[in-house]
Each structure stands twice: as C-alpha cells, then as structure tokens.
C-alpha cells in the first residue's frame, strides 16, 4: 500500500472519529440545555402550588429557540383537568408592554413624536397636569387686636404668599414620560372608587378628564421613577385619540396579528369566554374578573400560553417578525433608579431591566397581579433565553420567574 495513502487513510479515520465525537458532544449539550429544567420547574411549581392548590399554573420556557411548556393544577377549583394552551388568563400589567410597543410603532411611523406633549393629543377642554415651581415669599403686616373697649394691641404677623415662579416655566407631561413612569402622576387617579375587588370598574373617560382638570403635579418630572398605572393608561388613550381608533383595535392590528397572537384581546368571543378561567384569591376564594374601561391600556388584556410564547420568542428575536426593531427599541433602558421593590434597575418603555448576576447579563421583564390572576414574562436577549408564567391565583409569580430565569442563565455558563 502506498505510504501516503496509508497516512491519508489514518488521518481520515481520526478526523471522522473526532467529528462523530464533537457531534455527539454538541447533541448532548443541546439535549441537556433543552431538558435540564424539568425537575427544577417541577420543584418551583410544587412550592408555588402549596400556597393554593386550587389554581392553574402554566410555565413556558424558551432556551436557544427551543420551547417547552409545563402544565400544573386544575382549570377549576377541585378539578383534575389541567389547563391547556387555549386556557385564557388575565395578564394584567404585562398589557403595559403592549401599550408602549404601540407607542413606539406610532412614533416610528411618524404619527406622533416621542417627546410630544400629552396636551397636544387631549381634547382642548381637558388640560394635562403639569409641574409648576411655586415660590412662597413672606409678607409681614400689622394686626390690631382689641385689648379693651377703647384700646388695641398691635401685633406683627408674618404670612406667606405663594405664586408660580416666573423664572421657571411650567413643565408639561411628555409621552415618553408616561411610558417610562417618570410623569409624576400617581399610580391611580384620586377619584377612583372601584374598590379592591375590581378597582377600575365603572371608571369612565369623564371621570378621568375630571381628575386631569383638578390635579397638579407636586414634583419636577422626567427624571424620577414613580410607578403609575394611570400614566400608561393615559398613553394608550392618547394613542387611540390620535389614531381615531379604539385602543383594542390598535393593539390587535399593530401587534397581536403581526406576532401570531390571535387570542390576545380585551373583548372575548363566545369561544374565548369558554376558555377564560376563573380567578382565585391566595386563600382559594373565587375572585371577580377585573374590568377596565378607559384604564384598559394599563392592564386589560387576556392571553393564553401559546400566544405569550409567541410574544416571548418575538422579543427574544428567535422568531423573526415585522416589528422586531420596534420590540428591541422598547427594551433599551432610559432611566436608572433604585427602588425598594425593584432594587437597582432601569426602565425601558414599560419594561424593567435588572442585572441577573450571571456574567454581567441583564434580563428584561414585566409582571401582572390582579384580584384573581398573576403573570410574568422575562428574558435575556444576549443568551436567547426566556420564561412565561400564567396563574389564575393572585399569588405573585415574580420570584418564581426570576429564580427560574437565573437558574437557566447559570446553566449556560457551566
């Protein structure tokens, strides 16, 4: 046999074995990356369900574009029938991410400017609240107080006269302030009377306008984070006024239809009503479904796990969509802040951004908590991993979601 041929044959065999070994190793790593969360997810779900074993819990995981969905609990109290991909949940404040995506798309298409004043979009007879620096100056005057029928004692009295500072012009609310929770507006309007069980019920556009006419912002705005459901609701309302279409129609056409989310809506069809789960309090008591009206942009959407997994993959970029650049734009941090609830965080357009303490990675997230439901979505764009959690119990899912996401991230560096 030719010597060169023998050498070539030996090298070919070596390279073949090496190729097979590497392929096997790659398959093993990918298999582990896809399969490893099972026991950990089961453990987290078990601990969560201990608090209330009556609720449905669904956890969706996306790792490198590979998806897996875990179903726990029962559709109804005492039922052994597990929830499925058609089961509808209230997703609460996750709705705010949709509101800001709509705002970002309308900005990109030139319908509004990112720094437009809110007043520009409201009716002319509805003034937008603004911050105005007030200066109070002392004014001293003499006051005569009778000491007897024919005499008076004179006292010097100092009073304060407060007026707008002429050297500090009023500071209006900009649309971007509403999306980043820096508008200075309170969490909820002061004339809200819905109660705890359904706080936004029967709150009308007229109620909202009455509040805006009477409210004055007490602090300088645009820099300090102050969470405000009211602010995001106003943002969505401003978009529908500008487009002359309902908020729900705008969300469905601009986002849901483009991302493959046909069941994500506010108004449910007859089929949707059948799939809409009851909600429960942490004590397992039946909780009323929340209704929103004019406050819809801060929390009114319903969705199921299939739609939310499509939303997750679109935000991760593992699924190419027509609005990928818009989604990325909303993730970018605008304001850095420290808060007792959120820790060291940044705020994008209605998305929170926190360090995950794994190779200096950050995760983007939002969560919802209503009278009978809880939800969470979080993802790490750099490593293409993410989590969705839906529960029909008002036991918060934030810690569960963040713990699972951190564990997945840790596994990618080991």
XYZ file of C-alpha atoms in Angstrom:
414
model
C 0.000 0.000 0.000
C 1.266 3.469 -0.847
C 2.706 5.173 2.251
C 0.992 8.477 1.535
C -2.300 6.684 1.079
C -1.932 4.953 4.491
C -1.252 8.302 6.175
C -4.266 9.839 4.446
C -6.466 6.905 5.485
C -5.344 7.138 9.117
C -5.974 10.920 9.187
C -9.401 10.429 7.629
C -10.348 7.867 10.297
C -9.081 10.146 13.081
C -10.992 13.126 11.709
C -14.118 11.016 11.311
C -13.960 9.853 14.934
C -13.319 13.452 16.027
C -16.288 14.686 14.013
C -18.561 11.994 15.458
C -17.329 12.799 18.972
C -17.936 16.531 18.558
C -21.381 15.962 17.074
C -22.234 13.680 19.978
C -20.968 16.257 22.456
C -22.953 19.014 20.768
C -26.090 16.870 20.773
C -25.547 16.095 24.446
C -25.112 19.769 25.348
C -28.172 20.805 23.346
C -30.180 17.956 24.836
C -29.171 18.951 28.361
C -29.896 22.619 27.651
C -33.376 21.668 26.461
C -34.193 19.005 29.082
C -32.438 20.099 32.251
C -35.122 22.487 33.647
C -37.755 19.766 34.080
C -37.080 18.793 37.692
C -36.301 22.340 38.719
C -39.502 23.659 37.134
C -41.490 20.893 38.853
C -39.920 21.831 42.184
C -40.673 25.550 41.775
C -44.220 24.799 40.661
C -44.762 22.465 43.615
C -43.665 25.123 46.083
C -45.891 27.716 44.421
C -48.930 25.426 44.410
C -48.513 24.658 48.117
C -49.835 28.152 48.809
C -53.012 27.454 46.876
C -53.572 24.017 45.365
C -56.763 25.125 43.619
C -55.200 27.120 40.833
C -53.962 26.505 37.318
C -50.301 27.224 36.690
C -48.543 27.209 33.315
C -44.812 27.770 32.841
C -43.282 28.231 29.406
C -39.517 28.132 28.808
C -37.571 29.185 25.718
C -33.887 28.166 25.588
C -31.964 28.986 22.404
C -35.230 28.964 20.451
C -36.349 25.583 21.855
C -39.645 25.786 23.715
C -41.190 23.675 26.420
C -44.454 24.257 28.283
C -45.352 22.785 31.696
C -48.969 22.495 32.881
C -49.981 22.179 36.551
C -53.089 22.296 38.721
C -56.685 22.254 37.528
C -58.800 24.550 35.400
C -61.311 24.947 38.203
C -61.259 24.579 41.968
C -61.274 20.877 42.761
C -60.862 19.879 39.103
C -58.254 17.362 37.932
C -58.389 18.691 34.354
C -55.163 20.570 33.720
C -55.109 23.914 31.927
C -54.014 23.794 28.297
C -52.687 26.124 25.600
C -56.194 27.521 24.979
C -56.809 28.485 28.624
C -57.166 32.258 28.905
C -55.767 34.323 31.784
C -55.761 37.988 32.721
C -52.185 39.185 32.131
C -52.611 42.497 33.959
C -49.721 44.932 33.857
C -47.936 42.971 31.109
C -50.502 44.849 28.985
C -48.331 47.926 29.547
C -45.581 46.434 27.391
C -48.099 46.201 24.541
C -49.144 49.818 25.113
C -45.568 51.019 24.845
C -44.901 48.863 21.764
C -47.893 50.563 20.141
C -46.492 53.972 21.143
C -43.056 53.048 19.745
C -44.568 51.885 16.454
C -46.658 55.031 16.076
C -43.519 57.046 16.771
C -41.510 55.098 14.178
C -44.284 55.607 11.592
C -44.439 59.352 12.238
C -47.934 59.521 13.745
C -46.541 61.056 16.952
C -43.185 62.286 18.189
C -41.572 60.529 21.139
C -41.392 63.855 23.005
C -44.833 65.178 22.051
C -46.689 66.841 24.892
C -49.676 64.898 26.222
C -51.721 68.107 25.998
C -51.290 68.071 22.218
C -53.360 64.876 21.964
C -56.034 65.573 24.591
C -59.266 67.472 23.878
C -58.837 71.256 24.114
C -61.094 71.444 27.166
C -59.032 68.875 29.114
C -55.811 70.374 30.471
C -52.926 67.995 31.018
C -51.421 68.224 34.513
C -48.023 69.931 34.665
C -45.350 70.746 37.159
C -45.013 74.416 38.039
C -42.413 75.606 40.515
C -44.075 77.623 43.255
C -42.252 80.356 45.190
C -43.537 81.400 48.597
C -42.467 84.817 49.934
C -43.086 86.129 53.446
C -45.393 89.125 53.818
C -45.357 90.983 57.134
C -48.286 93.102 58.271
C -49.570 94.661 61.450
C -52.661 93.255 63.115
C -54.675 95.178 65.717
C -56.232 93.053 68.437
C -58.697 94.690 70.925
C -57.352 94.690 74.478
C -60.223 96.697 75.997
C -63.307 98.516 74.737
C -61.257 101.561 73.752
C -57.745 100.256 73.081
C -55.890 97.887 70.811
C -52.651 95.982 70.895
C -50.613 95.853 67.719
C -49.023 92.582 66.646
C -46.745 91.841 63.738
C -47.954 88.861 61.679
C -45.936 87.107 59.007
C -47.852 85.333 56.307
C -46.687 83.645 53.099
C -47.919 84.367 49.614
C -47.249 81.568 47.135
C -47.202 82.148 43.385
C -45.801 80.397 40.305
C -42.149 81.230 39.785
C -41.995 83.495 36.714
C -38.413 82.378 36.050
C -39.380 78.681 35.941
C -41.747 77.873 33.058
C -44.351 75.114 33.521
C -43.074 71.605 32.797
C -45.594 69.632 30.698
C -46.001 65.842 30.585
C -44.380 64.308 27.511
C -45.493 60.988 26.017
C -42.112 59.438 26.812
C -42.623 60.271 30.496
C -45.811 58.206 30.518
C -44.044 55.152 29.084
C -41.075 55.354 31.475
C -43.110 56.086 34.632
C -41.468 59.488 35.067
C -44.566 61.649 34.543
C -45.029 62.418 38.240
C -48.599 61.118 38.067
C -49.890 58.907 40.907
C -50.360 55.171 40.490
C -54.137 55.568 40.273
C -56.398 58.612 39.835
C -57.601 60.094 43.094
C -61.284 59.869 42.149
C -61.169 56.102 41.558
C -63.953 54.429 43.535
C -63.936 50.832 42.268
C -62.772 49.149 45.470
C -60.186 46.392 45.851
C -62.109 43.578 44.200
C -62.457 45.350 40.833
C -60.738 48.744 41.157
C -61.243 50.111 37.630
C -64.875 49.052 37.192
C -67.200 51.859 36.084
C -64.346 54.384 35.826
C -65.233 56.423 32.752
C -63.494 58.805 30.391
C -65.403 61.649 32.037
C -64.074 60.582 35.447
C -60.528 60.592 34.058
C -60.942 64.019 32.486
C -62.337 65.428 35.743
C -59.249 64.166 37.554
C -56.884 65.696 34.992
C -58.595 69.085 35.302
C -58.038 69.194 39.061
C -54.613 67.554 39.529
C -51.317 69.410 39.925
C -48.011 67.535 39.852
C -46.082 68.252 43.068
C -42.509 67.491 41.916
C -40.297 68.128 38.915
C -40.879 65.422 36.313
C -38.989 63.488 33.640
C -36.194 62.104 35.839
C -37.504 60.283 38.909
C -39.212 56.893 38.599
C -42.710 56.764 40.074
C -44.779 53.770 39.019
C -48.085 54.872 37.525
C -50.836 52.690 36.072
C -52.605 55.972 35.362
C -49.689 57.225 33.258
C -49.670 54.184 30.953
C -53.463 54.303 30.670
C -53.166 57.913 29.515
C -50.512 56.914 26.985
C -52.816 54.320 25.431
C -55.729 56.752 25.467
C -53.600 59.388 23.729
C -52.721 56.854 21.011
C -56.361 55.994 20.368
C -57.293 59.677 20.224
C -54.531 60.317 17.702
C -55.398 57.301 15.535
C -59.171 57.776 15.955
C -59.498 54.047 16.593
C -60.099 52.072 19.766
C -57.143 51.003 21.868
C -58.077 47.332 21.459
C -58.255 47.552 17.657
C -54.848 49.233 17.549
C -53.244 46.566 19.757
C -54.765 43.677 17.802
C -53.846 45.051 14.355
C -50.454 46.580 15.185
C -49.085 43.847 17.468
C -51.141 40.710 18.022
C -51.849 39.873 14.383
C -48.206 40.506 13.446
C -46.866 38.256 16.208
C -49.261 35.327 15.819
C -51.353 36.123 18.898
C -54.966 35.687 17.729
C -56.390 35.048 21.214
C -54.819 38.060 22.958
C -57.656 40.554 23.318
C -59.693 42.623 25.737
C -63.146 41.721 24.418
C -63.584 37.951 24.334
C -65.660 35.989 21.845
C -68.065 33.256 22.978
C -65.267 30.703 22.468
C -62.903 32.918 24.412
C -65.342 33.184 27.303
C -65.475 29.382 27.499
C -61.664 29.218 27.730
C -61.425 32.099 30.229
C -60.538 30.643 33.628
C -61.963 31.761 36.920
C -59.553 33.628 39.158
C -58.861 32.941 42.833
C -57.501 34.846 45.817
C -54.478 33.493 47.735
C -56.996 31.886 50.123
C -58.632 29.978 47.281
C -61.755 32.138 47.197
C -63.351 32.991 43.859
C -62.306 36.469 42.693
C -64.223 38.619 40.192
C -62.690 39.244 36.800
C -61.357 42.788 36.508
C -62.884 45.237 34.036
C -61.074 48.384 32.927
C -62.889 50.748 30.560
C -60.791 53.871 29.974
C -57.958 52.393 32.077
C -57.593 49.392 29.712
C -54.048 50.254 28.472
C -52.619 49.608 31.942
C -53.859 46.032 32.350
C -56.920 44.802 30.415
C -55.504 42.174 28.031
C -56.294 38.450 28.242
C -53.978 35.867 26.729
C -53.024 32.190 26.712
C -49.674 30.434 26.897
C -49.436 29.799 23.147
C -49.811 33.488 22.333
C -47.471 34.518 25.137
C -44.779 32.104 23.964
C -45.017 33.727 20.534
C -44.681 37.122 22.222
C -41.638 35.872 24.128
C -39.895 34.471 21.046
C -40.586 37.698 19.128
C -38.970 39.775 21.884
C -36.033 37.352 22.098
C -35.506 37.508 18.353
C -35.711 33.727 17.939
C -38.759 34.373 15.778
C -38.422 36.949 13.017
C -41.300 39.440 12.863
C -42.152 42.632 11.015
C -41.770 44.697 14.216
C -38.533 43.202 15.598
C -36.776 46.591 15.572
C -39.720 48.166 17.407
C -39.590 45.481 20.099
C -35.838 45.946 20.550
C -36.333 49.698 20.853
C -38.724 49.267 23.791
C -36.174 47.166 25.719
C -33.497 49.884 25.814
C -33.044 51.365 29.329
C -33.968 55.048 29.626
C -33.867 55.789 33.353
C -31.657 54.195 36.035
C -33.143 54.138 39.517
C -33.086 52.376 42.869
C -36.354 51.327 44.446
C -37.295 49.192 47.449
C -39.404 46.897 45.267
C -37.310 46.838 42.078
C -33.797 47.183 43.543
C -31.088 48.554 41.243
C -32.994 48.736 37.992
C -33.550 50.576 34.763
C -36.793 51.283 32.978
C -37.254 50.960 29.238
C -40.606 51.624 27.580
C -42.766 49.862 30.185
C -40.140 47.095 30.534
C -37.967 46.736 33.635
C -34.296 45.843 33.175
C -32.321 44.259 36.042
C -28.939 42.565 36.387
C -29.234 38.791 36.659
C -25.801 38.384 38.301
C -24.572 35.941 35.667
C -21.646 37.223 33.567
C -22.970 40.781 33.856
C -26.103 39.865 31.919
C -29.357 41.787 32.230
C -32.887 40.485 31.960
C -35.922 42.366 30.673
C -39.214 41.686 32.405
C -42.750 42.686 33.286
C -45.345 41.110 35.561
C -49.031 41.314 36.375
C -51.012 40.926 39.596
C -54.797 41.220 39.675
C -57.568 40.138 42.023
C -57.511 36.520 40.807
C -54.518 36.208 38.458
C -50.742 36.618 38.340
C -48.343 36.606 35.397
C -44.679 37.058 34.490
C -42.536 37.364 31.376
C -38.755 37.725 31.491
C -35.924 37.150 29.049
C -32.200 37.606 28.456
C -31.642 38.774 24.889
C -27.898 38.086 24.826
C -28.342 34.393 25.601
C -31.745 33.917 23.911
C -33.474 32.508 26.988
C -36.820 33.418 28.489
C -39.742 32.429 30.712
C -43.519 32.992 30.742
C -45.710 32.188 33.750
C -49.523 32.332 33.943
C -51.525 31.642 37.100
C -55.205 32.018 37.943
C -54.383 32.827 41.547
C -53.322 36.250 42.835
C -50.151 34.815 44.372
C -47.272 36.778 42.792
C -45.190 34.882 40.214
C -42.270 37.331 40.018
C -39.939 35.436 42.351
C -40.749 32.133 40.662
C -39.997 33.582 37.228
C -36.802 35.348 38.226
C -35.473 32.286 40.072
C -36.110 30.047 37.070
C -34.587 32.528 34.636
C -31.478 32.882 36.800
C -31.092 29.106 37.013
C -31.328 28.804 33.234
C -28.684 31.519 32.825
C -26.365 29.816 35.289
C -26.642 26.611 33.306
C -25.425 28.333 30.145
C -22.042 29.199 31.702
C -21.385 25.846 33.423
